[in-house]
CSV table of C-alpha atoms in Angstrom, one decimal:
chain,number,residue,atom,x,y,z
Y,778,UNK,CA,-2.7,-9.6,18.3
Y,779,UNK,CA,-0.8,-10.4,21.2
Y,780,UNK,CA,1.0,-13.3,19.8
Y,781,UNK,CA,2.2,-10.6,16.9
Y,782,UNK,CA,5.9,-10.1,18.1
Y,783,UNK,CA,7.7,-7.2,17.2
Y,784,UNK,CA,11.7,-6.3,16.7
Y,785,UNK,CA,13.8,-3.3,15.1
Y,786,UNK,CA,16.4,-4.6,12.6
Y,787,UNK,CA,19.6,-2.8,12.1
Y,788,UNK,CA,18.9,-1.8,7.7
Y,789,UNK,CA,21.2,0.3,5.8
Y,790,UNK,CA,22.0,3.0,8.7
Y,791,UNK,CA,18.2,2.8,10.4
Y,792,UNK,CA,16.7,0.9,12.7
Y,793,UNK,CA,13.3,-0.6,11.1
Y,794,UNK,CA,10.4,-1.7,12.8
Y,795,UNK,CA,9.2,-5.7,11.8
Y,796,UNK,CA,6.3,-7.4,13.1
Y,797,UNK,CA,5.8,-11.1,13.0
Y,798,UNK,CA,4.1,-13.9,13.7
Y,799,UNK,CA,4.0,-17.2,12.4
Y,800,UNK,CA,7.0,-20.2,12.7
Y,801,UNK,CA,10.4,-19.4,11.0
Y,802,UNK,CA,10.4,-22.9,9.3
Y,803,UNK,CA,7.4,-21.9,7.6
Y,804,UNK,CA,7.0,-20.4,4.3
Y,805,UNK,CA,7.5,-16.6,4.6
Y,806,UNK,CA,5.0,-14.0,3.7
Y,807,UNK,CA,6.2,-10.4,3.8
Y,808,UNK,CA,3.5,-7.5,3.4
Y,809,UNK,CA,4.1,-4.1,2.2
Y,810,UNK,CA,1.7,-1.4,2.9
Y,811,UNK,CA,0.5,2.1,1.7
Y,812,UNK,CA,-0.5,5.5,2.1
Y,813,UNK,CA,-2.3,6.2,5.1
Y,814,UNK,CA,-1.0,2.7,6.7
Y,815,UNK,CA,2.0,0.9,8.9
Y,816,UNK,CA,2.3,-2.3,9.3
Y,817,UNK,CA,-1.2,-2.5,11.4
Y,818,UNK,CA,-2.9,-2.7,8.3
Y,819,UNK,CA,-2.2,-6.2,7.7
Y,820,UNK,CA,-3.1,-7.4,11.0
Y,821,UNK,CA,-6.3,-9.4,10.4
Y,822,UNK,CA,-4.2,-11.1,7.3
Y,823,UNK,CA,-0.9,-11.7,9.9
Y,824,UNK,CA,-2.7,-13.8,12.0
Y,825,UNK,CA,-5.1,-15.7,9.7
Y,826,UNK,CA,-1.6,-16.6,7.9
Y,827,UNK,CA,-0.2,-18.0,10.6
Y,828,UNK,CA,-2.7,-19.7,12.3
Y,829,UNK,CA,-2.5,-21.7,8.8
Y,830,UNK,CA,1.1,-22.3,8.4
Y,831,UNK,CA,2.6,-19.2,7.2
Y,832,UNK,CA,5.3,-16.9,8.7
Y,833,UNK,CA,3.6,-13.6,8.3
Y,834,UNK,CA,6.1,-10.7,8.2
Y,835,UNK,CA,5.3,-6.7,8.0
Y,836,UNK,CA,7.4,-3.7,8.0
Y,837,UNK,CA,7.0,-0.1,8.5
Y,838,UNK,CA,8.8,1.4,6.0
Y,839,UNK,CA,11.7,4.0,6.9
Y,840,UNK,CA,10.2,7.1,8.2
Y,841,UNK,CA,6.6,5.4,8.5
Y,842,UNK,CA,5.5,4.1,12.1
Y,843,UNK,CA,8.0,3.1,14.3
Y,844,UNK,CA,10.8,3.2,11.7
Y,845,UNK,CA,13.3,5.8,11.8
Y,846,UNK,CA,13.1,8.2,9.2
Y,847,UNK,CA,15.6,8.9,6.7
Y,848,UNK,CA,17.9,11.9,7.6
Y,849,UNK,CA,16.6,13.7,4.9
Y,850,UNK,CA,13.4,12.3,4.1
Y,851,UNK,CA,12.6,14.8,1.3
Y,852,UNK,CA,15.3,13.0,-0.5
Y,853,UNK,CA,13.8,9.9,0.2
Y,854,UNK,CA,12.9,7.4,-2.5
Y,855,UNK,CA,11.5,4.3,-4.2
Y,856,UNK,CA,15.1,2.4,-4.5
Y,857,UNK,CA,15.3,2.9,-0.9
Y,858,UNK,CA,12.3,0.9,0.1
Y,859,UNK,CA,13.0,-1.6,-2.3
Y,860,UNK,CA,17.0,-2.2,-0.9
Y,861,UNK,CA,15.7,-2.2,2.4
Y,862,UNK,CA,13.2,-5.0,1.8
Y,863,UNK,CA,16.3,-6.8,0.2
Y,864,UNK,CA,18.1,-6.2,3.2
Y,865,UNK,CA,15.5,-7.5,5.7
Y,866,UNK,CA,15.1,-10.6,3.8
Y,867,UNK,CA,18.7,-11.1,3.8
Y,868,UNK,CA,18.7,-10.3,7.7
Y,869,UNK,CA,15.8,-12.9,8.4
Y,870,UNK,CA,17.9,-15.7,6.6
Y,871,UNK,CA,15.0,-15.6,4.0
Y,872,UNK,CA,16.0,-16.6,0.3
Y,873,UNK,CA,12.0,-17.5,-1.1
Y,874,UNK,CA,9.2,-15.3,0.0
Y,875,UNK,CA,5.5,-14.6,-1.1
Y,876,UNK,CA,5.1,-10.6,-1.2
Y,877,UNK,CA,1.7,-9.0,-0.6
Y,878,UNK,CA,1.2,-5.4,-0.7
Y,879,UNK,CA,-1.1,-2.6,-1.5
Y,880,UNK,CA,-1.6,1.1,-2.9
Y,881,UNK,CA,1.8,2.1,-3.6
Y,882,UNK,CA,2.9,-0.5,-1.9
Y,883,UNK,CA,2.5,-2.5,-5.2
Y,884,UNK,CA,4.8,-0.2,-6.9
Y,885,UNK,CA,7.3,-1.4,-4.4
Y,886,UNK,CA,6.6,-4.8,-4.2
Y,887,UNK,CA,7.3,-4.6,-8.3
Y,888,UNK,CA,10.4,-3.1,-8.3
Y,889,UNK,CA,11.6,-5.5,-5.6
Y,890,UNK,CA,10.8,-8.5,-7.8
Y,891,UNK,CA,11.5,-7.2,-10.7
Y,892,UNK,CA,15.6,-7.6,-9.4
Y,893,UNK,CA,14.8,-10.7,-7.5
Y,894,UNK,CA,12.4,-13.0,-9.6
Y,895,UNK,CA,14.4,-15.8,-8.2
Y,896,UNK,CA,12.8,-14.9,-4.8
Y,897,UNK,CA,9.6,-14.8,-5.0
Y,898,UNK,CA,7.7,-18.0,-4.7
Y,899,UNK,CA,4.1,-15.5,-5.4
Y,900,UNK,CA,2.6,-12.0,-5.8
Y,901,UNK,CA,-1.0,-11.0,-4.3
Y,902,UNK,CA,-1.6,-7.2,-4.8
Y,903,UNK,CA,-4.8,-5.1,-3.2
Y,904,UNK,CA,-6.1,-2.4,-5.6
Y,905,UNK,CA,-3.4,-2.1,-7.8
Y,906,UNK,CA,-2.0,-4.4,-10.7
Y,907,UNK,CA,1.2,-4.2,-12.4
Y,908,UNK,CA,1.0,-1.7,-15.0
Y,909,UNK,CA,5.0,-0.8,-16.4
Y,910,UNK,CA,6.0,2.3,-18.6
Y,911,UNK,CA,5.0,0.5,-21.8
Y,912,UNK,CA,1.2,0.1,-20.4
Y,913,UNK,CA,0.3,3.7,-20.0
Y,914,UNK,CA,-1.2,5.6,-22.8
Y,915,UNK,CA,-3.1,8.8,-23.5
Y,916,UNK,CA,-5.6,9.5,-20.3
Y,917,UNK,CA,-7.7,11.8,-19.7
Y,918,UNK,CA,-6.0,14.1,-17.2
Y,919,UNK,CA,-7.5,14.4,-13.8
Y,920,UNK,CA,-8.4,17.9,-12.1
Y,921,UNK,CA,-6.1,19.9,-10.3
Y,922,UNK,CA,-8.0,19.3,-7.4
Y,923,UNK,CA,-7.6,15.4,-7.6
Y,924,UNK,CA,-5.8,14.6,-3.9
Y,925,UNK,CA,-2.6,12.9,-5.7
Y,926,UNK,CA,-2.0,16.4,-7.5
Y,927,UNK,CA,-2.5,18.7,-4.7
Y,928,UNK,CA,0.1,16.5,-2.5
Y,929,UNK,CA,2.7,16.5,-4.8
Y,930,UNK,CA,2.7,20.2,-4.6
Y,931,UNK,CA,5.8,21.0,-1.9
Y,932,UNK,CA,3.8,22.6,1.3
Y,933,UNK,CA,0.6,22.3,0.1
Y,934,UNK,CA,-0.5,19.0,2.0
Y,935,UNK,CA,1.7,20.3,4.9
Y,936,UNK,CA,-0.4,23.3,5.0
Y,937,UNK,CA,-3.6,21.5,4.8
Y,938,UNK,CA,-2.5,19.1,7.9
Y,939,UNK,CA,-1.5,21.3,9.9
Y,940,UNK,CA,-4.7,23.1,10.7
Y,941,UNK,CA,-5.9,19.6,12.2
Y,942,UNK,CA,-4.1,17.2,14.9
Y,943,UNK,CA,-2.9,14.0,13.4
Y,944,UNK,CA,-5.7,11.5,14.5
Y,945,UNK,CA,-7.8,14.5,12.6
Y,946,UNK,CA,-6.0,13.8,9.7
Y,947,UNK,CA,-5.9,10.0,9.5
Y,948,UNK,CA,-9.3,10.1,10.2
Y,949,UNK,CA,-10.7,12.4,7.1
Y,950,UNK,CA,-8.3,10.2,4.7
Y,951,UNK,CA,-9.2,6.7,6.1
Y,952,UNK,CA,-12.7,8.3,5.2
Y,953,UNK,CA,-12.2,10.0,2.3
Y,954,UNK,CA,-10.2,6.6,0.8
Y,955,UNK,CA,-13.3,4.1,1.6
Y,956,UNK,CA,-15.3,6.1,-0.8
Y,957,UNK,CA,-16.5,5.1,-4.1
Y,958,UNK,CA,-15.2,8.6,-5.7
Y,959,UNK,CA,-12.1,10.1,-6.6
Y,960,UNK,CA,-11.5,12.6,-3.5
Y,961,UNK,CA,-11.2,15.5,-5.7
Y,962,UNK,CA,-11.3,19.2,-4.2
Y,963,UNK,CA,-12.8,22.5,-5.9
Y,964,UNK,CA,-10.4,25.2,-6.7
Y,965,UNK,CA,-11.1,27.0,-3.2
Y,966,UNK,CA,-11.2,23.5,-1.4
Y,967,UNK,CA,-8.3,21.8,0.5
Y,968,UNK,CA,-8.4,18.2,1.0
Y,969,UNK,CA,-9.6,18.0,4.3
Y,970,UNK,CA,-12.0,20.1,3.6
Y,971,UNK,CA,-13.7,17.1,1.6
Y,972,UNK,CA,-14.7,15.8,4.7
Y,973,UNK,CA,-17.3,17.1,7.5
Y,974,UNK,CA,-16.2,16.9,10.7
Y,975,UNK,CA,-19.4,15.2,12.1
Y,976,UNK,CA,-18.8,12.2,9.9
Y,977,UNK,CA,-18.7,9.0,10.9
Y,978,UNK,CA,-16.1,6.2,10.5
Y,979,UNK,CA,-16.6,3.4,8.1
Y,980,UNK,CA,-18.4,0.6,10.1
Y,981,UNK,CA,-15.4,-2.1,10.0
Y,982,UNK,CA,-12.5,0.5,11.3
Y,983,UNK,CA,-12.9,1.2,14.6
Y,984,UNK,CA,-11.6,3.9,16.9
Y,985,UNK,CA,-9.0,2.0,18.4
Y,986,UNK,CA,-7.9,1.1,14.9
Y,987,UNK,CA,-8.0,5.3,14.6
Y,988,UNK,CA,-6.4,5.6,17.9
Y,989,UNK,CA,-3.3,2.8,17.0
Y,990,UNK,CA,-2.7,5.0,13.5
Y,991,UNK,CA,-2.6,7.9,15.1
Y,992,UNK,CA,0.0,7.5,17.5
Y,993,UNK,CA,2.1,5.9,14.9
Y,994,UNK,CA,1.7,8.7,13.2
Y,995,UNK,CA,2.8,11.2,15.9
Y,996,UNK,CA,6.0,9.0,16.2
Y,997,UNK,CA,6.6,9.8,12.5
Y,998,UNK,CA,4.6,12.3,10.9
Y,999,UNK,CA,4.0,13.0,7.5
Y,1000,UNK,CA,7.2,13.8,6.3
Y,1001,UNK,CA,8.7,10.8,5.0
Y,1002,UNK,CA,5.1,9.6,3.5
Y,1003,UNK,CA,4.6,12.6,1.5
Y,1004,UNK,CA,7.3,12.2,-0.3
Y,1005,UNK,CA,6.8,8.9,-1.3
Y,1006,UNK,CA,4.7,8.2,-2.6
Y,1007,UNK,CA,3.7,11.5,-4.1
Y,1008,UNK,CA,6.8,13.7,-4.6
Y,1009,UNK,CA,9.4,10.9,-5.5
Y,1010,UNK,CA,10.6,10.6,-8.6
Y,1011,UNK,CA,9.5,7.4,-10.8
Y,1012,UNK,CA,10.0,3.7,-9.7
Y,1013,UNK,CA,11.8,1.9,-11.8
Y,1014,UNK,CA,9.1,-0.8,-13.7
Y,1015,UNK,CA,11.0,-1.2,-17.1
Y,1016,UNK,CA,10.7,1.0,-19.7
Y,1017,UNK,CA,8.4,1.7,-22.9
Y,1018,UNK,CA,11.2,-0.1,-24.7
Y,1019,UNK,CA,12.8,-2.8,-22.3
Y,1020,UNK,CA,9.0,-4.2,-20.9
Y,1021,UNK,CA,9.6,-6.8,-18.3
Y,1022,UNK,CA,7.7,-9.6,-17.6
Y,1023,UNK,CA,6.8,-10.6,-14.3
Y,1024,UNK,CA,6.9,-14.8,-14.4
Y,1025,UNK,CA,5.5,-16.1,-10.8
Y,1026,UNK,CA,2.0,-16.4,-10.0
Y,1027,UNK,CA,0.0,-13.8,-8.9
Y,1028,UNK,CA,-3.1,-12.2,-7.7
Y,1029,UNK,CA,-5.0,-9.5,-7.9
Y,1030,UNK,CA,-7.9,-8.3,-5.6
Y,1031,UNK,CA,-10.1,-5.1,-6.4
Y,1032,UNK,CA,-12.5,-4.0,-4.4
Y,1033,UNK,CA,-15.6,-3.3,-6.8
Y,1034,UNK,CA,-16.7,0.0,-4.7
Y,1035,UNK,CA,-12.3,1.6,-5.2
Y,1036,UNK,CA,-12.1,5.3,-6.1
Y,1037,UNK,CA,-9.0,3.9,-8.1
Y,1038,UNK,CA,-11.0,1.9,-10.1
Y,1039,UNK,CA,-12.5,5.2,-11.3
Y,1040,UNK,CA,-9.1,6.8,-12.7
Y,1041,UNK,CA,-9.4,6.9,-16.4
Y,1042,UNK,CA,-7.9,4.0,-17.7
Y,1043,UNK,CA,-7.1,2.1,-14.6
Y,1044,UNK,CA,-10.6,-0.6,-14.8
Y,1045,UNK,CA,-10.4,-1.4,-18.6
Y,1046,UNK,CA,-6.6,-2.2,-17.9
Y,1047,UNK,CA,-7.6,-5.0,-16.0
Y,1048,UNK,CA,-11.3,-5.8,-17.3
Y,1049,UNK,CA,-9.8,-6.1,-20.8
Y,1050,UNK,CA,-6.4,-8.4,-19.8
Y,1051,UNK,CA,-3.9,-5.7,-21.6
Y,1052,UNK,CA,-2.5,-6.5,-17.9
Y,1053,UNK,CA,-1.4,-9.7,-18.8
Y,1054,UNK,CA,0.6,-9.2,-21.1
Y,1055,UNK,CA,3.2,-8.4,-18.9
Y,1056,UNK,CA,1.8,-10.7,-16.0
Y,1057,UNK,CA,0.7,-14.0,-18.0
Y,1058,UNK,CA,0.1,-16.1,-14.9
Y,1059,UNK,CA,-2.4,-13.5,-13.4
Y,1060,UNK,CA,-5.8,-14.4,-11.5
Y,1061,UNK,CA,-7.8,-11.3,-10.7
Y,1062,UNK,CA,-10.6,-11.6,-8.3
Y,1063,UNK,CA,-12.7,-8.4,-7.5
Y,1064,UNK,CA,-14.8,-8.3,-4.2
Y,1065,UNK,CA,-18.6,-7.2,-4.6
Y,1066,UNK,CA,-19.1,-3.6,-2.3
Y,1067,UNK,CA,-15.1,-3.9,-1.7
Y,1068,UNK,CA,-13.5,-0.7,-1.0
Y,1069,UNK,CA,-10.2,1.0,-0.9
Y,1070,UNK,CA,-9.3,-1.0,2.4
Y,1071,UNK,CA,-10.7,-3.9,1.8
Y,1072,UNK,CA,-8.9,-6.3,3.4
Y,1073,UNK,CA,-9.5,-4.2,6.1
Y,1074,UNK,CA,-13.6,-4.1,5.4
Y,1075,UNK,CA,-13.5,-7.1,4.4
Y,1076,UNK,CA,-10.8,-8.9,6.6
Y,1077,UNK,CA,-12.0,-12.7,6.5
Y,1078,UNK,CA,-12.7,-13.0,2.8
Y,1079,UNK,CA,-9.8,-11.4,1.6
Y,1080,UNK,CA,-7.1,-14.0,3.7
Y,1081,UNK,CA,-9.2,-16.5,2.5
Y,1082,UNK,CA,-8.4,-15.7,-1.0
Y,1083,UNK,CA,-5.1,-15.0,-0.1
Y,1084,UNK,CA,-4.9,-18.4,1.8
Y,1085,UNK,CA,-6.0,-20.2,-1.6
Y,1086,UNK,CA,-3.6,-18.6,-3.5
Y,1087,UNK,CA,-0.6,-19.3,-1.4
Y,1088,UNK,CA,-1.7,-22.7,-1.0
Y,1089,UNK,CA,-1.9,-23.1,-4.8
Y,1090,UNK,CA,1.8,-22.0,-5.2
Y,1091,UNK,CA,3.8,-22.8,-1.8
């Protein structure tokens, strides 16, 4: 960790936080997190990366860790992540990069390439696969209760934090994510309520990991990552009549044991290979007792599979 270096780049107005590690001659890497991370999620995969010949690069988005946050970051949005990863490539000198990213993070990291297919040497996504307007059909719809509802109410989350302190609240979603069901509440529940106070981490994060999050956290709050992903408006993947097709090689890892493989629809997506039909050169790899964070439970295995696949396609 302590040969992870770390630097603010001046991006569109704000002063973003980069970590890095890894030779700038080397082929580049950049790693896009989600909802409850920063860019300390991808430390295991950073430094396995680099030790093998990569440049490993990770942000924290604007208003997420040590990022500044944008001056009104309840009018924050998806194009505004995307620019600013444009914008850091360009600042790093970067015209070819592999992007890896996670939970909403995907949604990014598709939009971005999306405009830039000329930059990207390779795609590996955690949890999530591509899935544009012109994949979604009928669903069953999930209860009001289900977490991704209740938090795109305004105030509702905000209310529902701020009964607990912020390492509190990291805690019970770190928790409540490594679970194999949808964190859904009853109609007198609150999210947090979900979880009991007396319950334990998962095994593989530990409470320095908890410690590290939460003081990020402090720093930025919830502001910024309420609103995106949950409140923004949609992320521009194509449309039900313009479907793009995403042409470099990519990957796919699922953790068998993901609540989000449990959302109507999302499993059969990939299971039946609808997916590829708008990602033809797709390898999907699923991870036995894999969970949410699984390149977190799982840190070895999953940069090995990302190792491969980089390999294959540098």
């Amino acid at each position: 960790m302590d040969k992870i270096s770390h630097r603010f780049l001046q991006i569109n107005g704000l002063n973003l936080h980069v970590a890095e590690i890894g030779s700038d001659s080397s082929p580049a890497v950049i790693f896009l997190h989600g909802f409850p991370e920063i860019w300390y999620t991808w430390r295991h995969q950073m430094i396995a990366l680099a030790t093998a010949g990569f440049r490993s690069i990770a942000l924290d988005y604007r208003g997420y860790g040590l990022s500044d946050p944008p001056a009104e970051p309840e009018k924050a949005s998806y194009d505004d992540f995307v620019n600013d990863i444009a914008s850091i490539l360009d600042s790093l000198s970067i015209s070819k990069v592999f992007v890896i990213a996670k939970d909403f993070g995907v949604w990014v990291a598709y939009s971005f390439i999306l405009l830039h297919q000329e930059k990207i040497a390779g795609i590996v996504t955690l949890g999530m696969a591509f899935t544009p307007p012109a994949a979604y059909k009928p669903r069953f719809a999930l209860p009001e209760g289900f977490y991704v509802r209740r938090w795109q109410e305004p105030g509702r989350a905000e209310a529902d934090f701020g009964r607990f302190d912020v390492k509190t609240v990291v805690r019970n979603i770190y928790i409540l994510f490594s679970r194999s069901e949808i964190p859904i509440a009853n109609e007198n529940q609150e999210i947090m309520d979900l979880v009991e106070p007396m319950t334990p981490l998962p095994s593989w994060f530990t409470e320095q990991d908890l410690a590290t999050y939460a003081a990020l956290y402090e720093k930025s709050g919830f502001q910024t990552a309420l609103q995106i992903p949950y409140r923004a408006s949609k992320i521009n993947l194509g449309s039900v009549e313009q479907v793009p097709i995403v042409k470099a090689p990519t990957m796919v890892i699922i953790g068998e044991e993901d609540y989000a493989t449990k959302i109507p629809g999302v499993d059969e997506y990939v299971r039946s290979g609808e997916v590829k039909k708008y990602v033809p050169n797709l390898e999907t790899v699923y991870v036995p007792n894999g969970s949410h964070f699984v390149h977190e439970q799982f840190p070895n295995h999953v940069s090995q599979l990302i190792l491969g696949f980089l390999n294959r396609n540098k």
